mmCIF file of C-alpha atoms and ligand atoms in Angstrom:
data_model
loop_
_atom_site.group_PDB
_atom_site.id
_atom_site.type_symbol
_atom_site.label_atom_id
_atom_site.label_comp_id
_atom_site.label_asym_id
_atom_site.label_seq_id
_atom_site.Cartn_x
_atom_site.Cartn_y
_atom_site.Cartn_z
ATOM 1 C CA MET A 286 193.254 68.665 -19.447
ATOM 2 C CA ASP A 287 196.252 70.605 -20.901
ATOM 3 C CA LEU A 288 197.373 73.301 -18.680
ATOM 4 C CA PRO A 289 199.549 76.438 -19.785
ATOM 5 C CA GLY A 290 203.094 75.669 -19.345
ATOM 6 C CA PRO A 291 203.893 78.694 -17.119
ATOM 7 C CA VAL A 292 201.035 77.480 -14.657
ATOM 8 C CA VAL A 293 202.734 74.097 -14.485
ATOM 9 C CA ALA A 294 206.272 75.589 -13.957
ATOM 10 C CA ALA A 295 204.975 78.140 -11.188
ATOM 11 C CA VAL A 296 203.393 75.220 -9.233
ATOM 12 C CA ARG A 297 206.154 72.877 -9.771
ATOM 13 C CA GLY A 298 208.681 75.473 -8.696
ATOM 14 C CA ALA A 299 206.781 76.759 -5.847
ATOM 15 C CA ARG A 300 208.263 76.533 -2.181
ATOM 16 C CA ARG A 301 205.029 77.174 -0.738
ATOM 17 C CA ILE A 302 201.327 77.104 -2.139
ATOM 18 C CA LEU A 303 198.530 78.952 -0.342
ATOM 19 C CA VAL A 304 194.981 77.670 -1.645
ATOM 20 C CA LEU A 305 191.985 79.835 -1.147
ATOM 21 C CA THR A 306 188.881 78.159 -1.949
ATOM 22 C CA GLY A 307 185.185 79.358 -2.284
ATOM 23 C CA ALA A 308 181.940 77.508 -3.010
ATOM 24 C CA GLY A 309 182.889 76.403 -6.503
ATOM 25 C CA MET A 310 185.387 73.990 -4.899
ATOM 26 C CA SER A 311 182.126 72.034 -3.540
ATOM 27 C CA ALA A 312 180.029 72.431 -6.481
ATOM 28 C CA GLU A 313 180.978 69.339 -8.375
ATOM 29 C CA SER A 314 180.152 67.420 -5.043
ATOM 30 C CA GLY A 315 176.734 68.735 -5.386
ATOM 31 C CA VAL A 316 176.813 71.689 -2.779
ATOM 32 C CA PRO A 317 175.215 74.609 -4.334
ATOM 33 C CA THR A 318 177.210 77.731 -4.737
ATOM 34 C CA PHE A 319 175.722 81.175 -3.675
ATOM 35 C CA ARG A 320 175.873 83.327 -6.711
ATOM 36 C CA ASP A 321 175.793 81.156 -9.638
ATOM 37 C CA ALA A 322 173.050 81.986 -12.115
ATOM 38 C CA GLN A 323 169.853 79.733 -11.460
ATOM 39 C CA SER A 324 171.589 77.426 -8.907
ATOM 40 C CA GLY A 325 173.104 79.929 -6.605
ATOM 41 C CA LEU A 326 171.543 79.633 -3.010
ATOM 42 C CA TRP A 327 171.272 83.567 -3.078
ATOM 43 C CA GLU A 328 169.379 83.281 -6.312
ATOM 44 C CA ASN A 329 166.840 81.116 -4.464
ATOM 45 C CA PHE A 330 166.940 82.289 -0.859
ATOM 46 C CA ASP A 331 167.055 85.640 0.740
ATOM 47 C CA PRO A 332 170.305 86.053 2.410
ATOM 48 C CA SER A 333 168.895 88.857 4.647
ATOM 49 C CA GLN A 334 166.277 86.373 6.007
ATOM 50 C CA LEU A 335 168.758 83.612 6.454
ATOM 51 C CA ALA A 336 172.317 84.697 7.260
ATOM 52 C CA THR A 337 172.198 87.488 9.479
ATOM 53 C CA PRO A 338 172.147 87.843 13.371
ATOM 54 C CA ASP A 339 168.842 89.885 12.976
ATOM 55 C CA ALA A 340 167.275 86.996 10.893
ATOM 56 C CA TRP A 341 168.195 84.604 13.684
ATOM 57 C CA ALA A 342 166.785 86.789 16.482
ATOM 58 C CA ASP A 343 163.585 87.285 14.733
ATOM 59 C CA ASP A 344 162.913 83.750 13.893
ATOM 60 C CA PRO A 345 165.240 80.965 15.028
ATOM 61 C CA PRO A 346 163.081 78.095 13.647
ATOM 62 C CA PHE A 347 162.874 79.549 10.085
ATOM 63 C CA VAL A 348 166.727 80.062 10.159
ATOM 64 C CA TRP A 349 167.609 76.830 11.776
ATOM 65 C CA ALA A 350 165.409 74.908 9.161
ATOM 66 C CA TRP A 351 167.578 76.208 6.347
ATOM 67 C CA TYR A 352 170.823 75.265 8.017
ATOM 68 C CA ALA A 353 169.411 71.987 9.089
ATOM 69 C CA TRP A 354 168.719 71.181 5.372
ATOM 70 C CA ARG A 355 172.340 72.336 4.169
ATOM 71 C CA LEU A 356 174.074 70.262 6.849
ATOM 72 C CA HIS A 357 172.128 67.313 5.860
ATOM 73 C CA LEU A 358 173.069 68.041 2.293
ATOM 74 C CA VAL A 359 176.824 68.326 3.194
ATOM 75 C CA ARG A 360 176.601 65.194 5.307
ATOM 76 C CA ASP A 361 175.014 63.419 2.279
ATOM 77 C CA VAL A 362 177.590 64.411 -0.552
ATOM 78 C CA ALA A 363 181.287 63.409 -0.933
ATOM 79 C CA PRO A 364 184.588 65.267 -1.543
ATOM 80 C CA ASN A 365 185.025 65.575 -5.312
ATOM 81 C CA ALA A 366 188.324 65.044 -7.377
ATOM 82 C CA GLY A 367 189.384 68.618 -6.660
ATOM 83 C CA HIS A 368 189.307 68.130 -3.050
ATOM 84 C CA ARG A 369 191.221 64.943 -3.179
ATOM 85 C CA ALA A 370 193.877 66.529 -5.780
ATOM 86 C CA LEU A 371 194.564 69.124 -3.064
ATOM 87 C CA ALA A 372 195.019 66.531 -0.465
ATOM 88 C CA GLU A 373 197.453 64.798 -2.722
ATOM 89 C CA LEU A 374 199.445 68.098 -3.612
ATOM 90 C CA ALA A 375 199.958 68.517 0.142
ATOM 91 C CA THR A 376 202.095 65.210 -0.132
ATOM 92 C CA HIS A 377 204.347 66.809 -2.745
ATOM 93 C CA ARG A 378 204.492 70.606 -1.625
ATOM 94 C CA ASP A 379 204.014 72.818 1.321
ATOM 95 C CA VAL A 380 200.290 73.478 1.076
ATOM 96 C CA THR A 381 198.130 75.543 3.186
ATOM 97 C CA ILE A 382 194.365 75.649 2.556
ATOM 98 C CA VAL A 383 192.116 78.585 3.780
ATOM 99 C CA THR A 384 188.469 78.291 2.731
ATOM 100 C CA GLN A 385 185.310 80.332 2.908
ATOM 101 C CA ASN A 386 183.453 77.105 2.732
ATOM 102 C CA VAL A 387 181.585 75.824 5.773
ATOM 103 C CA ASP A 388 181.445 72.281 4.468
ATOM 104 C CA ASP A 389 184.028 69.691 5.827
ATOM 105 C CA LEU A 390 184.776 68.309 2.353
ATOM 106 C CA HIS A 391 188.439 69.273 2.273
ATOM 107 C CA GLU A 392 188.759 67.499 5.793
ATOM 108 C CA ARG A 393 186.847 64.439 4.347
ATOM 109 C CA ALA A 394 189.185 64.265 1.400
ATOM 110 C CA GLY A 395 192.161 64.195 3.709
ATOM 111 C CA SER A 396 193.411 67.735 3.723
ATOM 112 C CA GLU A 397 194.173 69.846 6.750
ATOM 113 C CA VAL A 398 192.407 73.104 6.624
ATOM 114 C CA ALA A 399 194.301 75.984 8.299
ATOM 115 C CA ALA A 400 191.424 78.286 8.399
ATOM 116 C CA HIS A 401 187.524 78.196 7.866
ATOM 117 C CA LEU A 402 187.056 81.980 7.349
ATOM 118 C CA HIS A 403 183.327 81.692 7.421
ATOM 119 C CA GLY A 404 183.068 79.179 10.196
ATOM 120 C CA SER A 405 181.727 75.682 9.870
ATOM 121 C CA LEU A 406 178.249 74.213 9.389
ATOM 122 C CA THR A 407 179.368 70.954 11.348
ATOM 123 C CA GLU A 408 180.198 73.010 14.482
ATOM 124 C CA LEU A 409 176.864 74.026 16.330
ATOM 125 C CA ARG A 410 176.847 76.133 19.630
ATOM 126 C CA CYS A 411 174.422 77.764 21.863
ATOM 127 C CA ALA A 412 173.362 81.198 20.525
ATOM 128 C CA ASP A 413 173.410 82.573 24.149
ATOM 129 C CA CYS A 414 176.046 81.108 26.258
ATOM 130 C CA HIS A 415 178.078 79.941 23.249
ATOM 131 C CA GLU A 416 178.623 76.519 24.658
ATOM 132 C CA PRO A 417 179.467 74.004 21.931
ATOM 133 C CA TYR A 418 176.583 71.559 20.959
ATOM 134 C CA ASP A 419 177.891 68.196 20.499
ATOM 135 C CA GLY A 420 174.624 66.384 20.295
ATOM 136 C CA GLU A 421 172.819 64.858 17.312
ATOM 137 C CA PRO A 422 170.762 67.644 15.773
ATOM 138 C CA THR A 423 167.402 66.914 14.117
ATOM 139 C CA LEU A 424 168.159 67.745 10.067
ATOM 140 C CA SER A 425 166.019 67.984 7.192
ATOM 141 C CA PRO A 426 166.468 66.355 3.805
ATOM 142 C CA GLU A 427 164.443 69.091 2.154
ATOM 143 C CA PRO A 428 164.462 72.966 2.817
ATOM 144 C CA VAL A 429 161.574 72.991 5.081
ATOM 145 C CA LYS A 430 159.948 76.274 6.350
ATOM 146 C CA ARG A 431 160.388 75.919 10.007
ATOM 147 C CA LEU A 432 162.320 73.493 12.394
ATOM 148 C CA ASP A 433 162.768 74.165 16.285
ATOM 149 C CA PRO A 434 166.563 74.565 16.989
ATOM 150 C CA GLU A 435 168.159 72.229 19.427
ATOM 151 C CA THR A 436 168.294 73.350 23.048
ATOM 152 C CA CYS A 437 171.482 74.108 24.761
ATOM 153 C CA ALA A 438 171.920 71.803 27.891
ATOM 154 C CA ALA A 439 173.804 74.445 29.761
ATOM 155 C CA CYS A 440 171.322 77.245 29.623
ATOM 156 C CA GLY A 441 168.247 76.289 27.681
ATOM 157 C CA GLY A 442 169.219 78.652 24.803
ATOM 158 C CA ASP A 443 168.664 77.955 21.136
ATOM 159 C CA VAL A 444 171.587 76.042 19.245
ATOM 160 C CA ARG A 445 172.843 77.925 16.224
ATOM 161 C CA PRO A 446 175.072 76.923 13.301
ATOM 162 C CA GLY A 447 178.770 77.801 13.812
ATOM 163 C CA VAL A 448 178.867 79.865 10.653
ATOM 164 C CA VAL A 449 179.712 83.622 10.126
ATOM 165 C CA TRP A 450 176.642 85.491 9.344
ATOM 166 C CA PHE A 451 176.684 88.887 7.240
ATOM 167 C CA GLY A 452 177.534 91.636 9.727
ATOM 168 C CA GLU A 453 179.336 89.075 12.091
ATOM 169 C CA MET A 454 183.049 89.295 12.678
ATOM 170 C CA LEU A 455 185.094 86.567 11.243
ATOM 171 C CA PRO A 456 186.985 84.172 13.701
ATOM 172 C CA GLU A 457 189.941 86.015 14.951
ATOM 173 C CA ALA A 458 192.153 82.993 14.727
ATOM 174 C CA ALA A 459 191.011 82.057 11.104
ATOM 175 C CA VAL A 460 191.991 85.621 10.086
ATOM 176 C CA ALA A 461 195.194 85.721 11.864
ATOM 177 C CA THR A 462 196.102 82.399 10.469
ATOM 178 C CA THR A 463 195.194 83.402 7.101
ATOM 179 C CA GLU A 464 197.028 86.755 7.158
ATOM 180 C CA ALA A 465 200.024 85.173 8.517
ATOM 181 C CA ALA A 466 200.190 82.592 5.689
ATOM 182 C CA ILE A 467 200.049 85.402 3.215
ATOM 183 C CA GLU A 468 202.633 87.371 4.916
ATOM 184 C CA ALA A 469 204.976 84.409 4.789
ATOM 185 C CA LEU A 470 204.655 84.176 1.092
ATOM 186 C CA GLU A 471 207.477 85.077 -1.108
ATOM 187 C CA PRO A 472 208.358 85.656 -4.816
ATOM 188 C CA GLY A 473 208.115 82.251 -6.537
ATOM 189 C CA ASP A 474 205.408 81.057 -4.000
ATOM 190 C CA VAL A 475 201.943 80.441 -5.439
ATOM 191 C CA CYS A 476 198.518 81.646 -4.406
ATOM 192 C CA LEU A 477 195.886 79.274 -5.942
ATOM 193 C CA VAL A 478 192.233 80.928 -5.788
ATOM 194 C CA VAL A 479 189.679 78.096 -6.526
ATOM 195 C CA GLY A 480 185.984 78.650 -7.069
ATOM 196 C CA THR A 481 185.299 82.176 -5.583
ATOM 197 C CA SER A 482 183.497 85.093 -7.036
ATOM 198 C CA GLY A 483 185.850 87.496 -5.134
ATOM 199 C CA ILE A 484 182.912 89.489 -3.826
ATOM 200 C CA VAL A 485 183.013 89.179 -0.161
ATOM 201 C CA PHE A 486 185.662 90.771 1.991
ATOM 202 C CA PRO A 487 188.040 90.167 3.715
ATOM 203 C CA ALA A 488 188.690 87.148 1.756
ATOM 204 C CA ALA A 489 188.222 88.775 -1.471
ATOM 205 C CA GLY A 490 191.142 90.915 -0.679
ATOM 206 C CA TYR A 491 193.526 87.989 0.127
ATOM 207 C CA PRO A 492 194.708 87.498 -3.328
ATOM 208 C CA ALA A 493 195.826 91.150 -3.854
ATOM 209 C CA MET A 494 197.704 90.701 -0.490
ATOM 210 C CA ALA A 495 199.480 87.523 -1.990
ATOM 211 C CA LEU A 496 200.155 89.587 -5.096
ATOM 212 C CA ALA A 497 201.842 92.104 -2.936
ATOM 213 C CA GLU A 498 204.113 89.520 -1.381
ATOM 214 C CA GLY A 499 205.352 88.636 -4.611
ATOM 215 C CA ALA A 500 203.332 85.361 -5.130
ATOM 216 C CA THR A 501 202.080 84.003 -8.425
ATOM 217 C CA VAL A 502 198.327 84.202 -8.297
ATOM 218 C CA ILE A 503 196.571 81.486 -10.322
ATOM 219 C CA GLU A 504 192.600 81.475 -10.543
ATOM 220 C CA VAL A 505 190.732 78.275 -11.104
ATOM 221 C CA ASN A 506 187.141 79.166 -12.137
ATOM 222 C CA PRO A 507 184.932 78.462 -15.108
ATOM 223 C CA VAL A 508 184.357 82.134 -15.464
ATOM 224 C CA ASP A 509 185.922 85.555 -15.039
ATOM 225 C CA THR A 510 185.442 87.104 -11.575
ATOM 226 C CA ASP A 511 186.196 90.340 -9.619
ATOM 227 C CA ILE A 512 189.733 89.163 -9.015
ATOM 228 C CA THR A 513 190.674 87.658 -12.496
ATOM 229 C CA ASP A 514 192.206 90.885 -13.685
ATOM 230 C CA MET A 515 194.789 90.679 -10.879
ATOM 231 C CA CYS A 516 195.764 87.105 -11.261
ATOM 232 C CA HIS A 517 198.927 86.041 -13.210
ATOM 233 C CA HIS A 518 197.029 83.267 -14.766
ATOM 234 C CA ALA A 519 193.262 82.456 -14.825
ATOM 235 C CA ILE A 520 192.693 78.834 -15.741
ATOM 236 C CA ARG A 521 188.991 78.625 -17.166
ATOM 237 C CA GLY A 522 187.725 75.234 -15.785
ATOM 238 C CA THR A 523 186.194 73.449 -12.875
ATOM 239 C CA ALA A 524 187.996 72.429 -9.617
ATOM 240 C CA ALA A 525 187.466 68.654 -10.276
ATOM 241 C CA ASN A 526 188.978 68.968 -13.648
ATOM 242 C CA VAL A 527 191.795 71.477 -13.327
ATOM 243 C CA LEU A 528 193.158 70.421 -9.888
ATOM 244 C CA PRO A 529 193.810 66.634 -10.831
ATOM 245 C CA ALA A 530 195.552 67.847 -13.995
ATOM 246 C CA LEU A 531 197.705 70.270 -12.070
ATOM 247 C CA VAL A 532 198.733 67.797 -9.369
ATOM 248 C CA SER A 533 199.555 65.094 -12.123
ATOM 249 C CA ALA A 534 201.473 67.725 -13.951
ATOM 250 C CA VAL A 535 203.606 68.488 -10.973
ATOM 251 C CA ALA A 536 203.799 65.366 -8.853
HETATM 252 N N1 LIG B 1124 184.797 74.751 -10.009
HETATM 253 C C1 LIG B 1124 185.541 75.996 -9.966
HETATM 254 N N2 LIG B 1124 184.618 77.111 -9.593
HETATM 255 C C2 LIG B 1124 183.203 77.084 -9.770
HETATM 256 C C3 LIG B 1124 182.603 75.790 -10.177
HETATM 257 C C4 LIG B 1124 183.555 74.639 -10.239
HETATM 258 N N3 LIG B 1124 182.865 73.494 -10.526
HETATM 259 N N4 LIG B 1124 181.442 76.097 -10.075
HETATM 260 C C5 LIG B 1124 181.274 77.407 -9.864
HETATM 261 N N5 LIG B 1124 182.336 78.038 -9.758
HETATM 262 C C6 LIG B 1124 182.573 79.285 -9.416
HETATM 263 C C7 LIG B 1124 181.706 80.468 -9.899
HETATM 264 O O1 LIG B 1124 182.019 80.823 -11.290
HETATM 265 C C8 LIG B 1124 181.943 81.512 -8.973
HETATM 266 O O2 LIG B 1124 182.775 82.502 -9.339
HETATM 267 O O3 LIG B 1124 182.715 79.417 -7.975
HETATM 268 C C9 LIG B 1124 182.416 80.818 -7.511
HETATM 269 C C10 LIG B 1124 181.364 80.787 -6.607
HETATM 270 O O4 LIG B 1124 181.112 82.118 -6.010
HETATM 271 P P1 LIG B 1124 179.983 82.316 -4.988
HETATM 272 O O5 LIG B 1124 178.819 81.554 -5.155
HETATM 273 O O6 LIG B 1124 179.860 83.779 -4.812
HETATM 274 O O7 LIG B 1124 180.775 81.677 -3.715
HETATM 275 P P2 LIG B 1124 181.968 82.288 -2.608
HETATM 276 O O8 LIG B 1124 182.796 83.068 -3.696
HETATM 277 O O9 LIG B 1124 182.518 81.151 -2.131
HETATM 278 O O10 LIG B 1124 181.068 83.180 -1.795
HETATM 279 C C11 LIG B 1124 181.907 83.874 -0.788
HETATM 280 O O11 LIG B 1124 179.884 84.575 0.240
HETATM 281 O O12 LIG B 1124 177.747 84.491 0.914
HETATM 282 C C12 LIG B 1124 178.971 84.299 1.307
HETATM 283 O O13 LIG B 1124 179.648 83.085 3.193
HETATM 284 C C13 LIG B 1124 179.362 83.145 1.935
HETATM 285 O O14 LIG B 1124 181.400 81.902 1.877
HETATM 286 C C14 LIG B 1124 180.546 82.699 1.184
HETATM 287 C C15 LIG B 1124 180.905 84.016 0.616
HETATM 288 ZN ZN1 LIG B 1125 173.619 77.780 26.433
#
């Protein structure tokens, strides 16, 4: 894939690269995004019924069944060439990855992830005493209607997924790490925004913060998004196509 010269020059010359990824990063691994037409999770499931503390309080088995399916799916798929390209880029440049994704595909491709802004599907904890759950949960290969959550050994409470639901605060450490990484950006650095619709804050506000620090903001997405207009460059392509081309151009 041919990339615009200024994009290659910006990444080649960058002292530091901050990468912000969203669901599109994992799409080519077979993990559905949230808002893509037809395939998006929020096109087929109601987030108010599955991704809020009230939904969990109302009916833990209904909510857990959905996450037990998503966790089964994430364990079943593999990192794609885009994940692998970012891991390789980090061997040539100072790369910091912050992600909105709750899968562990960056890590399984060999990347270190500085922050999981929306938590992690693979981290389970007690909804009552917050004790981490390190047992082997019953998962489901299909999105079944109901599945009893695991039980906390410490207090008997229900075990929930370690993801951030709508209305919940983001993990303080993840936000602090991300904002520090952005504040450390200088003119000549690059902020690579891959596979996000740029709708959900605070993550959606991070490209503008990187811009304000003087970084060159480059979007990788097949389509225009809410943040396209603020980017210096918008590469219309997929993560698994664009990122390997970018890494081979700068390595
Ligand atoms: N490569 C790159 N981008 C892609 C690809 C791909 N192969 N396929 C789809 N995309 C793009 C879509 O065009 C879209 O802009 O990825 C983006 C996915 O957007 P969303 O589904 O809204 O996902 P995201 O931006 O990560 O959502 C943010 O919303 O529901 C919450 O917590 C959830 O973390 C999520 C947050
Ligand atoms: Zn407990």
